[in-house]
Amino acid sequence: IQKMMYVVYILAGLAGGVLTGMAGLTAAMVLTPILCSVCGWSGYDAVTLSLIANVPSAMVTCWTFYKNGNIQMKKGMPMAVVAFAGAVVGSYLGYLFSMVSENGISYFVIISNLFMAVKFFMPTKSKKETLTAAEERKAQRKTVIALILGFLIGVECGFMGSAGGALMLMVLTMVMGMDTKLAVGTSSMIMTLVALTGAVSHVAMGAAVDLIPSIVVTVMCTIGAVGSAQFANKVSEKKLNLTAGTVLILVSVVSWLLSK
């Protein structure tokens, strides 16, 4: 049984890393429900390990996309700051409520994943080089909305340890109008800081994680992110959208099965 459990740790870590590297999603979307339902971890501890594993996987994803010019620093840094603040608040709330179940958000995660998958399958729109005054004002309003949503996503990620990357990707593509590769790279940059903040906060507030399983999951998550991030930067925008959309649908199905 113990050996089989490590097989689960390895596969879960790889799956979480692939999600992070290919689509800038939070590894916890896979890790947290598996650690809770299959491995018997408490919710708070599972969230903590998911956040820990997400730090190096998001970091290598960020670096890979940065080398390929697929990070929007100007728009990403303000989002990172507000998400960081939200993650601190969310981690404290998670401690207060001593979360042991994530069913309350699991169906919302599934719906958001499916919605995002539909967005990936939609044809990309060409962007204007110059904007009218009205369009500039509209863009500014969208930036304010995106910052507010970024803070709330940070709260959610710190509290639940799941779905932050998917929601951030939705904001970057649907609100701020980034193409997929820019959004994934920027999301990974933001989620590196958010995951680090959440992980440190959770450990400081008393979360207990087993050392060896944590190392196994984190290493496999990082390996999965390295390969999938390289793939994401080599393929065309259309192929990446198709692949990411398919992955999101599969994640939704797995999440639904695990939540039953």
Short mmCIF file of C-alpha atoms in Angstrom, two decimals:
data_model
loop_
_atom_site.label_atom_id
_atom_site.label_comp_id
_atom_site.label_asym_id
_atom_site.label_seq_id
_atom_site.Cartn_x
_atom_site.Cartn_y
_atom_site.Cartn_z
CA ILE A 1 0.00 0.00 0.00
CA GLN A 2 2.83 2.38 0.88
CA LYS A 3 4.54 1.77 -2.49
CA MET A 4 1.26 2.31 -4.35
CA MET A 5 0.82 5.58 -2.49
CA TYR A 6 4.14 6.81 -3.87
CA VAL A 7 2.97 5.91 -7.37
CA VAL A 8 0.00 8.21 -6.72
CA TYR A 9 2.35 10.96 -5.50
CA ILE A 10 4.47 10.64 -8.65
CA LEU A 11 1.53 10.69 -11.08
CA ALA A 12 -0.26 13.50 -9.24
CA GLY A 13 2.92 15.59 -9.21
CA LEU A 14 3.51 15.08 -12.93
CA ALA A 15 -0.11 15.96 -13.76
CA GLY A 16 0.05 19.11 -11.66
CA GLY A 17 3.30 20.16 -13.32
CA VAL A 18 1.89 19.65 -16.81
CA LEU A 19 -1.05 21.91 -15.96
CA THR A 20 1.31 24.60 -14.70
CA GLY A 21 3.79 24.44 -17.57
CA MET A 22 1.30 24.20 -20.41
CA ALA A 23 -1.47 26.52 -19.30
CA GLY A 24 -0.18 28.46 -16.28
CA LEU A 25 -2.71 26.71 -14.07
CA THR A 26 -2.32 25.95 -10.38
CA ALA A 27 -0.96 22.46 -9.72
CA ALA A 28 -3.30 22.29 -6.74
CA MET A 29 -6.22 21.79 -9.12
CA VAL A 30 -5.04 18.18 -9.33
CA LEU A 31 -2.90 17.77 -6.23
CA THR A 32 -5.27 18.95 -3.52
CA PRO A 33 -8.26 16.70 -4.34
CA ILE A 34 -5.99 13.67 -4.91
CA LEU A 35 -4.09 14.17 -1.66
CA CYS A 36 -7.37 14.50 0.24
CA SER A 37 -9.48 11.78 -1.38
CA VAL A 38 -6.86 9.18 -2.31
CA CYS A 39 -3.99 9.74 0.11
CA GLY A 40 -6.06 10.72 3.16
CA TRP A 41 -4.42 14.09 3.83
CA SER A 42 -6.28 16.79 5.72
CA GLY A 43 -7.45 19.66 3.56
CA TYR A 44 -5.17 22.29 5.07
CA ASP A 45 -2.06 20.09 4.80
CA ALA A 46 -2.93 19.09 1.22
CA VAL A 47 -3.30 22.74 0.27
CA THR A 48 0.06 23.49 1.86
CA LEU A 49 1.88 20.80 -0.12
CA SER A 50 0.10 21.88 -3.30
CA LEU A 51 1.32 25.44 -2.80
CA ILE A 52 4.87 24.26 -2.00
CA ALA A 53 4.99 22.12 -5.16
CA ASN A 54 3.61 24.99 -7.21
CA VAL A 55 6.50 27.33 -6.35
CA PRO A 56 9.32 25.67 -8.35
CA SER A 57 6.96 24.46 -11.10
CA ALA A 58 5.58 27.97 -11.63
CA MET A 59 9.11 29.38 -11.42
CA VAL A 60 10.52 27.17 -14.19
CA THR A 61 7.42 27.85 -16.27
CA CYS A 62 7.88 31.58 -15.77
CA TRP A 63 11.56 31.37 -16.77
CA THR A 64 10.81 29.32 -19.90
CA PHE A 65 8.13 31.75 -21.08
CA TYR A 66 10.34 34.74 -20.22
CA LYS A 67 13.19 33.39 -22.38
CA ASN A 68 10.74 33.12 -25.25
CA GLY A 69 9.41 36.66 -24.78
CA ASN A 70 6.02 35.50 -23.55
CA ILE A 71 5.60 37.49 -20.34
CA GLN A 72 3.86 40.87 -20.07
CA MET A 73 5.79 42.52 -17.20
CA LYS A 74 4.04 45.90 -17.35
CA LYS A 75 0.59 44.42 -16.83
CA GLY A 76 1.72 41.43 -14.80
CA MET A 77 3.56 43.12 -11.94
CA PRO A 78 0.57 45.11 -10.57
CA MET A 79 -1.48 41.90 -10.74
CA ALA A 80 1.28 40.07 -8.86
CA VAL A 81 1.30 42.69 -6.09
CA VAL A 82 -2.45 42.63 -5.45
CA ALA A 83 -2.56 38.81 -5.73
CA PHE A 84 0.29 38.64 -3.19
CA ALA A 85 -1.72 40.74 -0.74
CA GLY A 86 -4.78 38.59 -1.34
CA ALA A 87 -2.82 35.38 -0.74
CA VAL A 88 -1.73 36.61 2.70
CA VAL A 89 -5.34 37.38 3.62
CA GLY A 90 -6.57 34.06 2.21
CA SER A 91 -3.95 32.02 4.06
CA TYR A 92 -4.99 33.59 7.34
CA LEU A 93 -8.65 32.92 6.62
CA GLY A 94 -7.80 29.31 5.78
CA TYR A 95 -6.13 28.99 9.16
CA LEU A 96 -9.11 30.50 10.99
CA PHE A 97 -11.59 28.19 9.33
CA SER A 98 -9.28 25.14 9.54
CA MET A 99 -10.45 23.94 6.15
CA VAL A 100 -10.82 20.16 5.89
CA SER A 101 -12.99 19.92 2.78
CA GLU A 102 -12.95 21.71 -0.54
CA ASN A 103 -16.28 20.49 -1.91
CA GLY A 104 -17.72 23.97 -1.55
CA ILE A 105 -15.61 25.24 -4.42
CA SER A 106 -15.03 22.07 -6.41
CA TYR A 107 -18.08 22.53 -8.64
CA PHE A 108 -17.21 26.17 -9.22
CA VAL A 109 -13.72 25.06 -10.26
CA ILE A 110 -15.20 22.55 -12.70
CA ILE A 111 -17.52 25.14 -14.24
CA SER A 112 -14.72 27.72 -14.54
CA ASN A 113 -12.44 25.12 -16.15
CA LEU A 114 -15.09 24.21 -18.73
CA PHE A 115 -15.74 27.89 -19.41
CA MET A 116 -12.02 28.46 -19.89
CA ALA A 117 -11.82 25.42 -22.17
CA VAL A 118 -14.51 26.95 -24.40
CA LYS A 119 -12.47 30.16 -24.50
CA PHE A 120 -9.40 28.21 -25.67
CA PHE A 121 -11.38 26.61 -28.50
CA MET A 122 -12.67 29.99 -29.74
CA PRO A 123 -10.74 31.67 -32.60
CA THR A 124 -8.34 34.41 -31.54
CA LYS A 125 -9.16 37.99 -32.44
CA SER A 126 -6.69 40.34 -34.07
CA LYS A 127 -5.62 43.29 -31.94
CA LYS A 128 -5.63 46.95 -32.88
CA GLU A 129 -2.33 48.77 -32.80
CA THR A 130 -3.93 52.08 -31.79
CA LEU A 131 -6.99 52.76 -29.64
CA THR A 132 -9.52 55.57 -29.68
CA ALA A 133 -10.04 57.73 -26.58
CA ALA A 134 -13.16 55.75 -25.69
CA GLU A 135 -11.30 52.48 -26.12
CA GLU A 136 -8.48 53.79 -23.92
CA ARG A 137 -10.96 54.59 -21.13
CA LYS A 138 -12.51 51.16 -21.52
CA ALA A 139 -9.06 49.58 -21.28
CA GLN A 140 -8.35 51.51 -18.07
CA ARG A 141 -11.62 50.33 -16.54
CA LYS A 142 -10.72 46.77 -17.46
CA THR A 143 -7.34 47.19 -15.75
CA VAL A 144 -9.03 48.30 -12.51
CA ILE A 145 -11.44 45.36 -12.71
CA ALA A 146 -8.53 43.00 -13.36
CA LEU A 147 -6.65 44.28 -10.29
CA ILE A 148 -9.70 43.77 -8.07
CA LEU A 149 -10.18 40.26 -9.44
CA GLY A 150 -6.45 39.61 -8.97
CA PHE A 151 -6.75 40.40 -5.26
CA LEU A 152 -9.78 38.13 -4.89
CA ILE A 153 -7.97 35.33 -6.75
CA GLY A 154 -5.04 35.73 -4.35
CA VAL A 155 -7.44 35.39 -1.41
CA GLU A 156 -8.98 32.27 -2.95
CA CYS A 157 -5.61 30.71 -3.73
CA GLY A 158 -4.27 31.36 -0.23
CA PHE A 159 -7.44 29.99 1.34
CA MET A 160 -8.15 26.96 -0.87
CA GLY A 161 -4.86 26.39 -2.67
CA SER A 162 -6.74 25.59 -5.88
CA ALA A 163 -8.10 27.23 -9.05
CA GLY A 164 -6.02 30.40 -8.68
CA GLY A 165 -4.10 29.81 -11.89
CA ALA A 166 -7.21 29.03 -13.92
CA LEU A 167 -9.02 32.11 -12.67
CA MET A 168 -5.94 34.28 -13.24
CA LEU A 169 -5.70 32.97 -16.79
CA MET A 170 -9.35 33.86 -17.36
CA VAL A 171 -8.75 37.41 -16.15
CA LEU A 172 -5.64 37.88 -18.27
CA THR A 173 -7.26 36.58 -21.46
CA MET A 174 -10.87 37.73 -21.11
CA VAL A 175 -10.48 40.99 -19.21
CA MET A 176 -7.00 42.18 -20.19
CA GLY A 177 -7.11 40.70 -23.70
CA MET A 178 -3.77 38.86 -23.70
CA ASP A 179 -3.15 36.05 -26.16
CA THR A 180 -2.70 32.57 -24.74
CA LYS A 181 1.09 32.42 -24.53
CA LEU A 182 1.42 35.86 -22.95
CA ALA A 183 -1.35 35.01 -20.50
CA VAL A 184 0.21 31.68 -19.52
CA GLY A 185 3.65 33.21 -19.02
CA THR A 186 2.30 36.17 -17.05
CA SER A 187 0.03 33.91 -14.99
CA SER A 188 2.98 31.68 -14.07
CA MET A 189 4.94 34.74 -12.91
CA ILE A 190 2.06 35.87 -10.71
CA MET A 191 1.35 32.39 -9.37
CA THR A 192 5.01 31.92 -8.37
CA LEU A 193 4.69 34.78 -5.91
CA VAL A 194 1.19 33.82 -4.77
CA ALA A 195 2.12 30.16 -4.21
CA LEU A 196 5.27 31.12 -2.29
CA THR A 197 3.29 33.50 -0.09
CA GLY A 198 0.58 30.94 0.54
CA ALA A 199 3.05 28.13 1.27
CA VAL A 200 5.08 30.18 3.77
CA SER A 201 1.90 31.43 5.45
CA HIS A 202 0.42 27.93 5.75
CA VAL A 203 3.62 26.47 7.23
CA ALA A 204 3.93 29.40 9.65
CA MET A 205 0.35 28.81 10.79
CA GLY A 206 1.01 25.20 11.71
CA ALA A 207 0.42 23.05 8.64
CA ALA A 208 2.15 19.67 8.84
CA VAL A 209 3.41 17.94 5.69
CA ASP A 210 5.30 14.65 5.40
CA LEU A 211 8.83 15.34 4.18
CA ILE A 212 9.44 12.47 1.73
CA PRO A 213 6.03 12.64 -0.04
CA SER A 214 6.43 16.40 -0.24
CA ILE A 215 9.82 16.07 -1.92
CA VAL A 216 8.50 13.46 -4.37
CA VAL A 217 5.45 15.52 -5.34
CA THR A 218 7.45 18.76 -5.67
CA VAL A 219 10.20 17.18 -7.80
CA MET A 220 7.73 15.44 -10.14
CA CYS A 221 5.64 18.60 -10.41
CA THR A 222 8.72 20.57 -11.46
CA ILE A 223 9.72 17.93 -14.02
CA GLY A 224 6.23 17.99 -15.51
CA ALA A 225 6.31 21.78 -15.73
CA VAL A 226 9.68 21.86 -17.50
CA GLY A 227 8.58 19.60 -20.34
CA SER A 228 5.12 21.07 -20.82
CA ALA A 229 6.40 24.68 -20.73
CA GLN A 230 8.91 23.90 -23.49
CA PHE A 231 6.13 22.30 -25.52
CA ALA A 232 3.86 25.32 -25.01
CA ASN A 233 6.49 27.73 -26.32
CA LYS A 234 7.34 25.64 -29.40
CA VAL A 235 3.84 25.00 -30.75
CA SER A 236 1.58 27.48 -32.52
CA GLU A 237 -1.03 29.53 -30.69
CA LYS A 238 -3.79 27.47 -32.28
CA LYS A 239 -2.29 24.14 -31.24
CA LEU A 240 -1.61 25.40 -27.71
CA ASN A 241 -5.22 26.56 -27.38
CA LEU A 242 -6.49 23.20 -28.58
CA THR A 243 -4.20 21.26 -26.25
CA ALA A 244 -4.87 23.48 -23.22
CA GLY A 245 -8.63 23.32 -23.83
CA THR A 246 -8.52 19.53 -24.01
CA VAL A 247 -6.44 19.34 -20.82
CA LEU A 248 -8.93 21.57 -19.02
CA ILE A 249 -11.82 19.33 -20.01
CA LEU A 250 -9.93 16.28 -18.73
CA VAL A 251 -9.15 18.11 -15.48
CA SER A 252 -12.83 19.00 -15.10
CA VAL A 253 -13.84 15.36 -15.51
CA VAL A 254 -11.22 14.17 -13.02
CA SER A 255 -12.21 16.90 -10.53
CA TRP A 256 -15.85 15.91 -10.82
CA LEU A 257 -15.05 12.23 -10.24
CA LEU A 258 -12.88 13.02 -7.21
CA SER A 259 -15.52 15.33 -5.72
CA LYS A 260 -18.16 12.58 -5.74
#
